[in-house]
GROMACS .gro file of C-alpha atoms in nm:
model
  474
    1MET     CA    1  -6.328  -3.549   2.393
    2LYS     CA    2  -6.107  -3.591   2.619
    3ILE     CA    3  -5.794  -3.789   2.377
    4THR     CA    4  -5.859  -3.442   2.202
    5SER     CA    5  -5.826  -3.227   2.427
    6ARG     CA    6  -5.498  -3.405   2.567
    7VAL     CA    7  -5.330  -3.341   2.266
    8MET     CA    8  -5.345  -2.972   2.290
    9ILE     CA    9  -5.218  -3.002   2.620
   10MET     CA   10  -4.946  -3.226   2.533
   11GLY     CA   11  -4.884  -2.990   2.228
   12THR     CA   12  -4.869  -2.720   2.437
   13MET     CA   13  -4.596  -2.879   2.697
   14THR     CA   14  -4.375  -2.938   2.396
   15ILE     CA   15  -4.429  -2.571   2.218
   16ARG     CA   16  -4.364  -2.476   2.611
   17HIS     CA   17  -3.998  -2.679   2.593
   18THR     CA   18  -3.915  -2.598   2.284
   19GLN     CA   19  -3.857  -2.226   2.326
   20GLU     CA   20  -3.694  -2.312   2.680
   21ILE     CA   21  -3.486  -2.540   2.532
   22LEU     CA   22  -3.421  -2.222   2.223
   23ILE     CA   23  -3.302  -2.004   2.546
   24TRP     CA   24  -3.089  -2.196   2.783
   25THR     CA   25  -2.936  -2.246   2.443
   26ASN     CA   26  -2.935  -1.927   2.302
   27LEU     CA   27  -2.748  -1.847   2.690
   28ILE     CA   28  -2.561  -2.118   2.648
   29ASP     CA   29  -2.400  -2.022   2.355
   30ASN     CA   30  -2.367  -1.675   2.447
   31ILE     CA   31  -2.163  -1.764   2.761
   32LEU     CA   32  -1.944  -1.986   2.503
   33ARG     CA   33  -1.915  -1.719   2.277
   34CYS     CA   34  -1.804  -1.448   2.639
   35PRO     CA   35  -1.540  -1.716   2.787
   36LYS     CA   36  -1.420  -1.525   3.126
   37GLU     CA   37  -1.057  -1.453   2.886
   38LEU     CA   38  -1.293  -1.259   2.686
   39LYS     CA   39  -1.455  -1.126   2.919
   40THR     CA   40  -1.165  -0.953   3.119
   41PHE     CA   41  -1.018  -0.881   2.808
   42LEU     CA   42  -1.302  -0.645   2.707
   43VAL     CA   43  -1.330  -0.500   3.067
   44TYR     CA   44  -0.855  -0.354   3.081
   45PHE     CA   45  -0.980  -0.300   2.684
   46ARG     CA   46  -1.182  -0.008   2.776
   47ASN     CA   47  -1.036   0.084   3.065
   48ASN     CA   48  -0.699   0.153   2.856
   49VAL     CA   49  -0.934   0.297   2.622
   50ASN     CA   50  -1.058   0.519   2.901
   51GLU     CA   51  -0.720   0.649   3.049
   52GLY     CA   52  -0.556   0.625   2.686
   53LEU     CA   53  -0.248   0.424   2.751
   54ILE     CA   54  -0.154   0.432   2.434
   55PHE     CA   55   0.109   0.203   2.438
   56GLU     CA   56  -0.094  -0.052   2.641
   57LEU     CA   57  -0.329  -0.015   2.363
   58GLN     CA   58  -0.099  -0.058   2.086
   59ALA     CA   59  -0.048  -0.412   2.215
   60LEU     CA   60  -0.427  -0.479   2.334
   61TYR     CA   61  -0.482  -0.355   1.935
   62GLU     CA   62  -0.221  -0.560   1.722
   63HIS     CA   63  -0.173  -0.861   1.962
   64SER     CA   64  -0.405  -0.979   2.218
   65TRP     CA   65  -0.711  -0.891   1.962
   66PRO     CA   66  -0.523  -1.099   1.652
   67LYS     CA   67  -0.482  -1.423   1.931
   68LEU     CA   68  -0.809  -1.369   2.088
   69THR     CA   69  -0.967  -1.382   1.689
   70GLU     CA   70  -0.781  -1.723   1.618
   71ASP     CA   71  -0.862  -1.899   1.981
   72TYR     CA   72  -1.243  -1.852   1.933
   73PHE     CA   73  -1.343  -1.629   1.706
   74GLU     CA   74  -1.160  -1.793   1.326
   75LYS     CA   75  -1.467  -1.879   1.125
   76ARG     CA   76  -1.750  -1.666   1.306
   77PRO     CA   77  -1.836  -1.314   1.417
   78TRP     CA   78  -1.728  -1.176   1.781
   79PRO     CA   79  -2.031  -1.065   2.013
   80GLU     CA   80  -2.303  -0.894   1.971
   81GLU     CA   81  -2.335  -0.503   2.112
   82SER     CA   82  -2.548  -0.585   2.358
   83GLU     CA   83  -2.365  -0.881   2.473
   84VAL     CA   84  -2.044  -0.704   2.499
   85ALA     CA   85  -2.239  -0.379   2.637
   86THR     CA   86  -2.297  -0.533   2.970
   87LEU     CA   87  -1.964  -0.609   3.053
   88VAL     CA   88  -1.823  -0.248   2.955
   89ASP     CA   89  -2.125  -0.009   3.099
   90SER     CA   90  -2.249   0.053   2.787
   91ASP     CA   91  -1.967   0.299   2.736
   92PRO     CA   92  -2.043   0.517   2.467
   93VAL     CA   93  -1.742   0.557   2.316
   94PHE     CA   94  -1.536   0.206   2.419
   95MET     CA   95  -1.908  -0.007   2.180
   96ILE     CA   96  -1.806   0.233   1.843
   97LEU     CA   97  -1.483   0.132   1.875
   98TYR     CA   98  -1.538  -0.218   1.927
   99LYS     CA   99  -1.804  -0.258   1.694
  100GLU     CA  100  -1.548  -0.112   1.434
  101LEU     CA  101  -1.361  -0.372   1.475
  102TYR     CA  102  -1.653  -0.598   1.522
  103PHE     CA  103  -1.773  -0.509   1.166
  104ARG     CA  104  -1.423  -0.550   1.034
  105HIS     CA  105  -1.401  -0.881   1.142
  106ILE     CA  106  -1.718  -0.986   0.927
  107TYR     CA  107  -1.532  -0.835   0.622
  108ALA     CA  108  -1.252  -0.992   0.726
  109ARG     CA  109  -1.329  -1.322   0.791
  110ILE     CA  110  -1.708  -1.497   0.773
  111GLN     CA  111  -1.736  -1.639   0.475
  112GLY     CA  112  -1.993  -1.482   0.229
  113GLY     CA  113  -1.939  -1.123   0.390
  114PRO     CA  114  -2.190  -0.901   0.547
  115THR     CA  115  -2.537  -0.914   0.517
  116LEU     CA  116  -2.701  -0.594   0.346
  117GLU     CA  117  -2.803  -0.451   0.710
  118GLN     CA  118  -2.442  -0.505   0.790
  119ARG     CA  119  -2.272  -0.263   0.594
  120PHE     CA  120  -2.527  -0.016   0.661
  121ASN     CA  121  -2.500  -0.057   1.015
  122SER     CA  122  -2.135  -0.086   0.975
  123PHE     CA  123  -2.171   0.292   0.793
  124TYR     CA  124  -2.405   0.407   1.081
  125ASN     CA  125  -2.085   0.361   1.289
  126TYR     CA  126  -1.821   0.548   1.148
  127CYS     CA  127  -2.071   0.808   1.103
  128ASP     CA  128  -2.130   0.847   1.466
  129LEU     CA  129  -1.742   0.790   1.574
  130PHE     CA  130  -1.696   1.109   1.364
  131ASN     CA  131  -1.945   1.314   1.460
  132TYR     CA  132  -1.850   1.198   1.849
  133ILE     CA  133  -1.502   1.397   1.719
  134LEU     CA  134  -1.584   1.648   1.494
  135SER     CA  135  -1.938   1.774   1.695
  136ALA     CA  136  -1.739   1.862   2.001
  137GLU     CA  137  -1.606   2.229   2.062
  138GLU     CA  138  -1.272   2.058   2.171
  139PRO     CA  139  -1.051   1.751   2.127
  140VAL     CA  140  -1.244   1.481   2.244
  141PRO     CA  141  -1.075   1.292   2.549
  142LEU     CA  142  -0.944   0.995   2.292
  143GLU     CA  143  -0.653   0.886   2.161
  144LEU     CA  144  -0.571   0.582   1.982
  145PRO     CA  145  -0.244   0.461   1.862
  146ASP     CA  146  -0.116   0.561   1.478
  147LEU     CA  147  -0.143   0.240   1.374
  148TRP     CA  148  -0.522   0.193   1.466
  149LEU     CA  149  -0.602   0.486   1.359
  150TRP     CA  150  -0.466   0.414   0.948
  151GLU     CA  151  -0.629   0.114   0.953
  152LEU     CA  152  -0.976   0.272   1.097
  153ILE     CA  153  -0.954   0.502   0.811
  154ASP     CA  154  -0.773   0.262   0.575
  155GLU     CA  155  -1.111  -0.010   0.679
  156PHE     CA  156  -1.360   0.290   0.607
  157VAL     CA  157  -1.262   0.405   0.224
  158TYR     CA  158  -1.225  -0.039   0.198
  159GLN     CA  159  -1.546  -0.053   0.285
  160PHE     CA  160  -1.724   0.192   0.052
  161GLN     CA  161  -1.537   0.060  -0.175
  162SER     CA  162  -1.673  -0.283  -0.152
  163PHE     CA  163  -2.022  -0.118  -0.097
  164ALA     CA  164  -2.012   0.017  -0.440
  165GLN     CA  165  -1.959  -0.254  -0.588
  166TYR     CA  166  -2.157  -0.467  -0.439
  167ARG     CA  167  -2.441  -0.214  -0.440
  168ALA     CA  168  -2.379  -0.280  -0.874
  169ARG     CA  169  -2.366  -0.636  -0.867
  170LEU     CA  170  -2.719  -0.645  -0.675
  171GLN     CA  171  -2.824  -0.477  -0.953
  172LYS     CA  172  -2.828  -0.794  -1.137
  173GLU     CA  173  -2.963  -0.964  -0.892
  174ASN     CA  174  -3.222  -0.813  -0.804
  175PRO     CA  175  -3.288  -0.437  -0.944
  176SER     CA  176  -3.581  -0.382  -0.752
  177ARG     CA  177  -3.362  -0.381  -0.497
  178THR     CA  178  -3.136  -0.095  -0.589
  179GLY     CA  179  -3.358   0.195  -0.442
  180ASN     CA  180  -3.320   0.099  -0.088
  181PHE     CA  181  -2.951   0.226  -0.136
  182GLU     CA  182  -3.022   0.532  -0.225
  183PHE     CA  183  -3.293   0.604   0.072
  184LYS     CA  184  -3.075   0.497   0.322
  185GLN     CA  185  -2.755   0.719   0.245
  186GLN     CA  186  -2.649   0.860   0.549
  187SER     CA  187  -2.422   1.271   0.491
  188LEU     CA  188  -2.056   1.241   0.669
  189GLU     CA  189  -1.872   1.573   0.669
  190CYS     CA  190  -1.532   1.429   0.781
  191PRO     CA  191  -1.189   1.551   0.697
  192LEU     CA  192  -1.122   1.273   0.638
  193CYS     CA  193  -0.694   1.184   0.627
  194PHE     CA  194  -0.478   1.303   0.346
  195GLU     CA  195  -0.439   0.953   0.170
  196CYS     CA  196  -0.849   0.860   0.223
  197LEU     CA  197  -0.866   1.166  -0.013
  198LEU     CA  198  -0.620   1.030  -0.229
  199ARG     CA  199  -0.782   0.684  -0.318
  200LEU     CA  200  -1.122   0.755  -0.276
  201HIS     CA  201  -0.987   1.074  -0.609
  202SER     CA  202  -0.832   0.811  -0.716
  203LEU     CA  203  -1.061   0.543  -0.719
  204LEU     CA  204  -1.295   0.776  -0.869
  205GLY     CA  205  -1.075   0.878  -1.167
  206ASP     CA  206  -1.027   1.221  -1.053
  207TYR     CA  207  -0.640   1.204  -1.088
  208TYR     CA  208  -0.598   1.575  -1.099
  209GLN     CA  209  -0.722   1.575  -0.773
  210ALA     CA  210  -0.597   1.327  -0.548
  211ILE     CA  211  -0.270   1.459  -0.637
  212LYS     CA  212  -0.381   1.759  -0.550
  213VAL     CA  213  -0.488   1.670  -0.231
  214LEU     CA  214  -0.116   1.623  -0.119
  215GLU     CA  215  -0.011   1.995  -0.262
  216ASN     CA  216   0.108   2.012   0.143
  217ILE     CA  217   0.248   1.711   0.199
  218GLU     CA  218   0.638   1.571   0.105
  219VAL     CA  219   0.573   1.245   0.030
  220HIS     CA  220   0.932   1.107  -0.003
  221LYS     CA  221   1.038   1.250   0.320
  222LYS     CA  222   0.962   1.136   0.677
  223SER     CA  223   0.696   1.260   0.833
  224GLN     CA  224   0.337   1.128   1.003
  225TYR     CA  225   0.300   0.782   0.879
  226ALA     CA  226   0.608   0.700   0.745
  227HIS     CA  227   0.648   0.493   1.037
  228ILE     CA  228   0.365   0.252   0.951
  229PRO     CA  229   0.460   0.016   0.676
  230ALA     CA  230   0.105  -0.068   0.496
  231CYS     CA  231   0.001   0.334   0.534
  232GLN     CA  232   0.316   0.450   0.314
  233ILE     CA  233   0.278   0.155   0.040
  234SER     CA  234  -0.019   0.238  -0.009
  235THR     CA  235  -0.011   0.633  -0.010
  236SER     CA  236   0.306   0.600  -0.288
  237TYR     CA  237   0.084   0.336  -0.489
  238TYR     CA  238  -0.156   0.583  -0.549
  239VAL     CA  239   0.052   0.847  -0.594
  240GLY     CA  240   0.241   0.669  -0.833
  241PHE     CA  241  -0.025   0.523  -1.072
  242ALA     CA  242  -0.239   0.930  -1.050
  243TYR     CA  243   0.108   1.085  -1.141
  244MET     CA  244   0.110   0.762  -1.426
  245MET     CA  245  -0.212   0.865  -1.518
  246MET     CA  246  -0.146   1.259  -1.624
  247ARG     CA  247   0.166   1.119  -1.877
  248ARG     CA  248   0.334   1.236  -1.555
  249TYR     CA  249   0.542   0.935  -1.592
  250SER     CA  250   0.894   1.109  -1.403
  251ASP     CA  251   0.742   1.146  -1.116
  252ALA     CA  252   0.560   0.840  -1.183
  253ILE     CA  253   0.902   0.660  -1.204
  254ARG     CA  254   1.029   0.849  -0.915
  255THR     CA  255   0.820   0.748  -0.688
  256PHE     CA  256   0.723   0.411  -0.692
  257SER     CA  257   1.143   0.356  -0.727
  258SER     CA  258   1.148   0.549  -0.405
  259ILE     CA  259   0.871   0.350  -0.260
  260LEU     CA  260   1.038   0.009  -0.454
  261LEU     CA  261   1.345   0.005  -0.246
  262TYR     CA  262   1.225   0.126   0.081
  263ILE     CA  263   1.018  -0.217   0.079
  264GLN     CA  264   1.348  -0.391  -0.033
  265ARG     CA  265   1.530  -0.198   0.225
  266THR     CA  266   1.286  -0.292   0.545
  267LYS     CA  267   1.073  -0.557   0.503
  268GLN     CA  268   1.150  -0.666   0.845
  269LEU     CA  269   0.969  -0.410   0.965
  270PHE     CA  270   0.645  -0.572   0.806
  271ALA     CA  271   0.740  -0.894   0.707
  272SER     CA  272   0.610  -1.028   1.101
  273LYS     CA  273   0.281  -0.882   1.083
  274THR     CA  274   0.017  -1.092   0.946
  275TYR     CA  275  -0.197  -0.799   0.883
  276GLN     CA  276  -0.204  -0.642   0.552
  277HIS     CA  277   0.053  -0.885   0.520
  278ASP     CA  278  -0.100  -0.978   0.160
  279GLN     CA  279  -0.238  -0.658   0.063
  280ILE     CA  280   0.105  -0.549   0.101
  281ASN     CA  281   0.355  -0.790  -0.084
  282LYS     CA  282   0.052  -0.749  -0.416
  283GLN     CA  283   0.069  -0.381  -0.363
  284THR     CA  284   0.453  -0.411  -0.449
  285ASP     CA  285   0.411  -0.693  -0.726
  286GLN     CA  286   0.114  -0.404  -0.841
  287MET     CA  287   0.402  -0.123  -0.857
  288TYR     CA  288   0.686  -0.348  -1.061
  289HIS     CA  289   0.427  -0.374  -1.278
  290LEU     CA  290   0.336  -0.032  -1.301
  291LEU     CA  291   0.689   0.060  -1.301
  292ALA     CA  292   0.817  -0.096  -1.628
  293ILE     CA  293   0.510   0.003  -1.784
  294CYS     CA  294   0.617   0.394  -1.727
  295LEU     CA  295   0.987   0.314  -1.857
  296VAL     CA  296   0.879   0.150  -2.157
  297LEU     CA  297   0.691   0.458  -2.255
  298HIS     CA  298   0.984   0.705  -2.089
  299PRO     CA  299   1.298   0.513  -2.006
  300GLN     CA  300   1.511   0.694  -1.795
  301CYS     CA  301   1.783   0.548  -1.532
  302ILE     CA  302   1.642   0.500  -1.206
  303ASP     CA  303   1.850   0.236  -0.944
  304GLU     CA  304   2.043  -0.063  -0.962
  305SER     CA  305   1.896  -0.276  -0.741
  306ILE     CA  306   1.567  -0.185  -0.911
  307GLN     CA  307   1.648  -0.233  -1.204
  308GLN     CA  308   1.799  -0.583  -1.111
  309THR     CA  309   1.461  -0.721  -0.974
  310LEU     CA  310   1.329  -0.605  -1.321
  311ARG     CA  311   1.611  -0.838  -1.539
  312GLU     CA  312   1.553  -1.115  -1.268
  313LYS     CA  313   1.179  -1.210  -1.258
  314SER     CA  314   0.884  -1.223  -1.536
  315TYR     CA  315   0.895  -0.845  -1.527
  316HIS     CA  316   1.178  -0.821  -1.825
  317GLU     CA  317   0.995  -1.027  -2.051
  318LYS     CA  318   0.673  -0.787  -2.045
  319MET     CA  319   0.839  -0.496  -2.081
  320TYR     CA  320   1.042  -0.651  -2.414
  321LYS     CA  321   0.662  -0.737  -2.560
  322MET     CA  322   0.562  -0.391  -2.431
  323GLN     CA  323   0.866  -0.183  -2.623
  324TYR     CA  324   0.753  -0.412  -2.994
  325GLY     CA  325   0.429  -0.260  -2.911
  326ASP     CA  326   0.224  -0.570  -2.766
  327LEU     CA  327  -0.059  -0.400  -2.704
  328GLN     CA  328  -0.202  -0.643  -2.535
  329GLU     CA  329   0.063  -0.660  -2.286
  330PHE     CA  330   0.005  -0.337  -2.195
  331GLU     CA  331  -0.334  -0.422  -2.138
  332ASN     CA  332  -0.260  -0.671  -1.885
  333SER     CA  333  -0.003  -0.476  -1.713
  334PHE     CA  334  -0.255  -0.232  -1.638
  335VAL     CA  335  -0.547  -0.425  -1.501
  336TYR     CA  336  -0.343  -0.642  -1.279
  337ALA     CA  337  -0.206  -0.349  -1.157
  338CYS     CA  338  -0.445  -0.074  -1.121
  339PRO     CA  339  -0.673  -0.053  -0.872
  340LYS     CA  340  -1.021  -0.153  -0.855
  341PHE     CA  341  -1.197   0.141  -0.984
  342LEU     CA  342  -1.571   0.271  -0.848
  343SER     CA  343  -1.865   0.446  -1.072
  344PRO     CA  344  -1.924   0.719  -0.881
  345TYR     CA  345  -2.356   0.701  -0.932
  346PRO     CA  346  -2.498   0.347  -0.877
  347PRO     CA  347  -2.663   0.174  -1.250
  348PRO     CA  348  -3.012   0.324  -1.360
  349ILE     CA  349  -3.331   0.126  -1.198
  350ASP     CA  350  -3.495   0.067  -1.467
  351SER     CA  351  -3.123  -0.042  -1.691
  352VAL     CA  352  -3.124  -0.418  -1.825
  353PRO     CA  353  -3.015  -0.689  -1.478
  354ASP     CA  354  -2.651  -0.666  -1.501
  355ASP     CA  355  -2.260  -0.730  -1.345
  356TYR     CA  356  -2.211  -0.288  -1.381
  357SER     CA  357  -1.916  -0.331  -1.159
  358LYS     CA  358  -1.617  -0.374  -1.405
  359GLU     CA  359  -1.749  -0.006  -1.648
  360ALA     CA  360  -1.523   0.136  -1.458
  361ILE     CA  361  -1.223  -0.004  -1.518
  362GLN     CA  362  -1.296  -0.123  -1.848
  363HIS     CA  363  -1.317   0.277  -1.897
  364GLN     CA  364  -1.025   0.363  -1.706
  365THR     CA  365  -0.841   0.078  -1.913
  366ALA     CA  366  -0.970   0.217  -2.268
  367VAL     CA  367  -0.882   0.601  -2.148
  368PHE     CA  368  -0.488   0.442  -2.058
  369MET     CA  369  -0.433   0.213  -2.445
  370ASP     CA  370  -0.588   0.575  -2.589
  371GLU     CA  371  -0.279   0.679  -2.458
  372VAL     CA  372  -0.019   0.371  -2.549
  373ALA     CA  373  -0.161   0.384  -2.885
  374GLN     CA  374  -0.073   0.710  -2.966
  375GLN     CA  375   0.303   0.605  -2.805
  376LYS     CA  376   0.372   0.310  -2.928
  377MET     CA  377   0.591   0.425  -3.195
  378LEU     CA  378   0.775   0.644  -2.915
  379PRO     CA  379   1.042   0.334  -2.860
  380THR     CA  380   1.082   0.237  -3.256
  381ILE     CA  381   1.147   0.593  -3.276
  382ARG     CA  382   1.434   0.638  -2.984
  383SER     CA  383   1.644   0.320  -3.191
  384TYR     CA  384   1.662   0.459  -3.484
  385LEU     CA  385   1.813   0.822  -3.291
  386LYS     CA  386   2.011   0.681  -3.089
  387LEU     CA  387   2.236   0.538  -3.472
  388TYR     CA  388   2.297   0.869  -3.603
  389THR     CA  389   2.400   1.192  -3.495
  390THR     CA  390   2.261   1.409  -3.769
  391LEU     CA  391   1.872   1.220  -3.973
  392PRO     CA  392   1.695   1.418  -4.191
  393LEU     CA  393   1.350   1.391  -4.097
  394SER     CA  394   1.242   1.186  -4.456
  395LYS     CA  395   1.446   0.963  -4.365
  396LEU     CA  396   1.296   0.816  -4.070
  397ALA     CA  397   1.006   0.856  -4.192
  398THR     CA  398   1.080   0.661  -4.490
  399PHE     CA  399   1.237   0.403  -4.200
  400MET     CA  400   0.940   0.442  -3.955
  401ALA     CA  401   0.636   0.360  -4.270
  402GLN     CA  402   0.822   0.041  -4.297
  403ASN     CA  403   0.688  -0.026  -3.958
  404ASN     CA  404   0.302   0.184  -4.017
  405ARG     CA  405   0.148   0.266  -4.307
  406SER     CA  406  -0.187   0.431  -4.340
  407ASN     CA  407  -0.423   0.331  -4.601
  408ASP     CA  408  -0.279   0.497  -4.894
  409GLY     CA  409   0.096   0.263  -4.811
  410LYS     CA  410   0.264   0.694  -4.675
  411TRP     CA  411   0.316   0.787  -4.343
  412ASP     CA  412   0.142   1.073  -4.217
  413LEU     CA  413   0.462   1.271  -4.146
  414ASP     CA  414   0.291   1.581  -4.063
  415LYS     CA  415   0.102   1.492  -3.739
  416GLU     CA  416   0.227   1.204  -3.659
  417MET     CA  417   0.551   1.246  -3.709
  418GLN     CA  418   0.518   1.547  -3.556
  419SER     CA  419   0.437   1.546  -3.306
  420LEU     CA  420   0.654   1.218  -3.123
  421LEU     CA  421   0.894   1.401  -3.188
  422ILE     CA  422   0.770   1.765  -2.964
  423HIS     CA  423   0.670   1.382  -2.693
  424LEU     CA  424   1.072   1.299  -2.712
  425LEU     CA  425   1.200   1.689  -2.636
  426LYS     CA  426   1.006   1.738  -2.369
  427GLU     CA  427   1.086   1.384  -2.191
  428ASN     CA  428   1.341   1.390  -1.941
  429SER     CA  429   1.569   1.142  -2.080
  430LYS     CA  430   1.915   1.084  -2.231
  431LEU     CA  431   1.754   1.128  -2.577
  432ASP     CA  432   1.912   1.514  -2.665
  433PHE     CA  433   1.816   1.626  -3.000
  434TYR     CA  434   1.689   1.887  -3.183
  435ILE     CA  435   1.585   2.019  -3.531
  436ASP     CA  436   1.728   2.247  -3.734
  437ASN     CA  437   1.505   2.298  -4.023
  438ASP     CA  438   1.491   1.958  -4.180
  439MET     CA  439   1.714   1.816  -4.017
  440ILE     CA  440   1.741   1.630  -3.647
  441HIS     CA  441   2.109   1.630  -3.454
  442ILE     CA  442   2.158   1.381  -3.194
  443ALA     CA  443   2.425   1.480  -2.914
  444ASP     CA  444   2.602   1.276  -2.944
  445THR     CA  445   2.652   1.164  -2.586
  446LYS     CA  446   2.692   0.869  -2.346
  447VAL     CA  447   2.565   0.815  -1.999
  448ALA     CA  448   2.846   0.682  -1.787
  449HIS     CA  449   2.715   0.371  -1.620
  450ARG     CA  450   2.769   0.355  -1.201
  451TYR     CA  451   2.905   0.090  -1.056
  452GLY     CA  452   3.008   0.196  -0.678
  453ASP     CA  453   2.599   0.075  -0.580
  454PHE     CA  454   2.713  -0.239  -0.760
  455PHE     CA  455   3.047  -0.336  -0.642
  456ILE     CA  456   2.908  -0.203  -0.227
  457ARG     CA  457   2.584  -0.396  -0.292
  458LYS     CA  458   2.769  -0.745  -0.342
  459VAL     CA  459   3.000  -0.656  -0.068
  460LEU     CA  460   2.765  -0.608   0.209
  461LYS     CA  461   2.576  -0.933   0.042
  462PHE     CA  462   2.915  -1.098   0.079
  463GLU     CA  463   2.935  -1.026   0.443
  464ASP     CA  464   2.607  -1.106   0.583
  465LEU     CA  465   2.686  -1.473   0.298
  466ASN     CA  466   2.995  -1.468   0.520
  467ARG     CA  467   2.837  -1.396   0.848
  468LYS     CA  468   2.599  -1.664   0.831
  469LEU     CA  469   2.850  -1.942   0.699
  470HIS     CA  470   3.035  -1.861   1.045
  471GLN     CA  471   2.722  -1.933   1.265
  472LEU     CA  472   2.637  -2.292   1.109
  473LYS     CA  473   2.747  -2.535   1.317
  474LEU     CA  474   2.903  -2.833   1.141
   0.00000   0.00000   0.00000
C-alpha cells in the first residue's frame, strides 16, 4: 500500500515537473523569438504607422523587415499576434498590418504553406483592413507607401488564387471537408484597385470585363503605379493576355512590346530588389512567348530591339514551328505563358475524388486552340499572296488544296477560303489587297526598313563598352 502511494505521488510530481518544463520552455522560446532588436523594431514600426511617416515606413518595409526576416525568421513564422500585441499596446490598426505581413511570410517562406485555419485567418484579417477603411465616414488616418499598398493588394489576389487551387485539390484528399469552405465564406465589399479586378476577371476567364475595368485608365502612360515596376509589369501582362484572348492581336502586340521595352531600359530599377524579382523575370519570359504567338497569328513590325531578342533566344525556333502549323508548339507556349486560371465555383461535394485544379486551364487552352486551328492556314495564304500582284481565287484554292484537304479530296473554297480572306482583310498588317469578282489584287508595296534605331543602339553599346575598357586597371 505504501509503495503504491509512493508511486502515485512520484507520478504526480513527474507530471507537474513536466508541465513546469513545458511552461518555461515556451517562455524561453518566446523570449528568443522576440529579441530586444525585434521589440525595438516593432515599437518603432507602430509609431511610424500612427504618425504617418511615409519615408520612414518605406525604409522599414523595404529594408528592415526583410533583414530581420533573414536574421531571425528565415524558415519559421514571425511571433504570434498575442506576443506582439503586448509590445504595441494592442494597437488595432498596427496589428492588422502586422498580421498581413505575418501571414504573407507564412505563404512565402514556411515549408508546407499555411494551414486551413491560417488561410481563413488571413482572409478575415483582410476583411478587417478593408472594413476599417470603408466603414469610416471620413478618410481614415492611415497612409502607407505605394509599394506596400500594391504588394498588399497583390498578395490578397494571390491568396485568393492559392485558396481556390487548394480547395480543388482538397477534394481529392477528403471530399467531406469541402463543405466547410461554403460555411466559412465571408462577404467582402471593397472597391479594390483596378489591377486587382483586372487580374481577378482574367483568372476567371472574363476578358471583356477585365479590359472594361481599365477603360478610364491609360495603361501606356505614366500613372500612379508607373514607379512600381512589379505593378506596371503585372498590369501589362494581364491586359495583353486579355487582348490576345479577345482576338485583338494588334492591341496585344502593342501592349507587350511597350512593357518589354520598358523592362529592357529600366532593369536597374528592380534588379536589386529580391521581393517578386523571380515573378518579374517569369512574367517577362511569359510575355515574350505571348508576343511570339501574337506575331505568328498577326504579323506586323515591332521595335528592332524586341525583334532582336526574339531572334537571339529560343523564341525564334518556336515561332518557326508555329508558322508552319505546329499546333503542339502553340499549346505548349500557351500553357507556359498563360496565368493560372481559376474556376468560379468549387467541385460538387458528391463528385468523384480527383484534382480539379487543372480544369480551368484545360478549358481555356481548348478555347485558344480552337481559335488557332481556325487560323493555322493564314501564314500559308500570306506567303502565297506576297508572291503575286494578281491571283485568281481558283489558283489560290489549288495551292491550298495541297496543304489542307477534306474527305472528298477538295478544299472547301466557299467556307474556309472566304472566312480566312475576310480575316486577312480585317488585319492591320502590311499586306494590302482587295478582291474583285474572282481575282485577288495585291498591292505592290514594300515597307522601308528603319536603320536609324539599329545604328543608334549599336553606337550607344560601343560607347558603353569603350567607357568600361577605360575604367579597367591593367
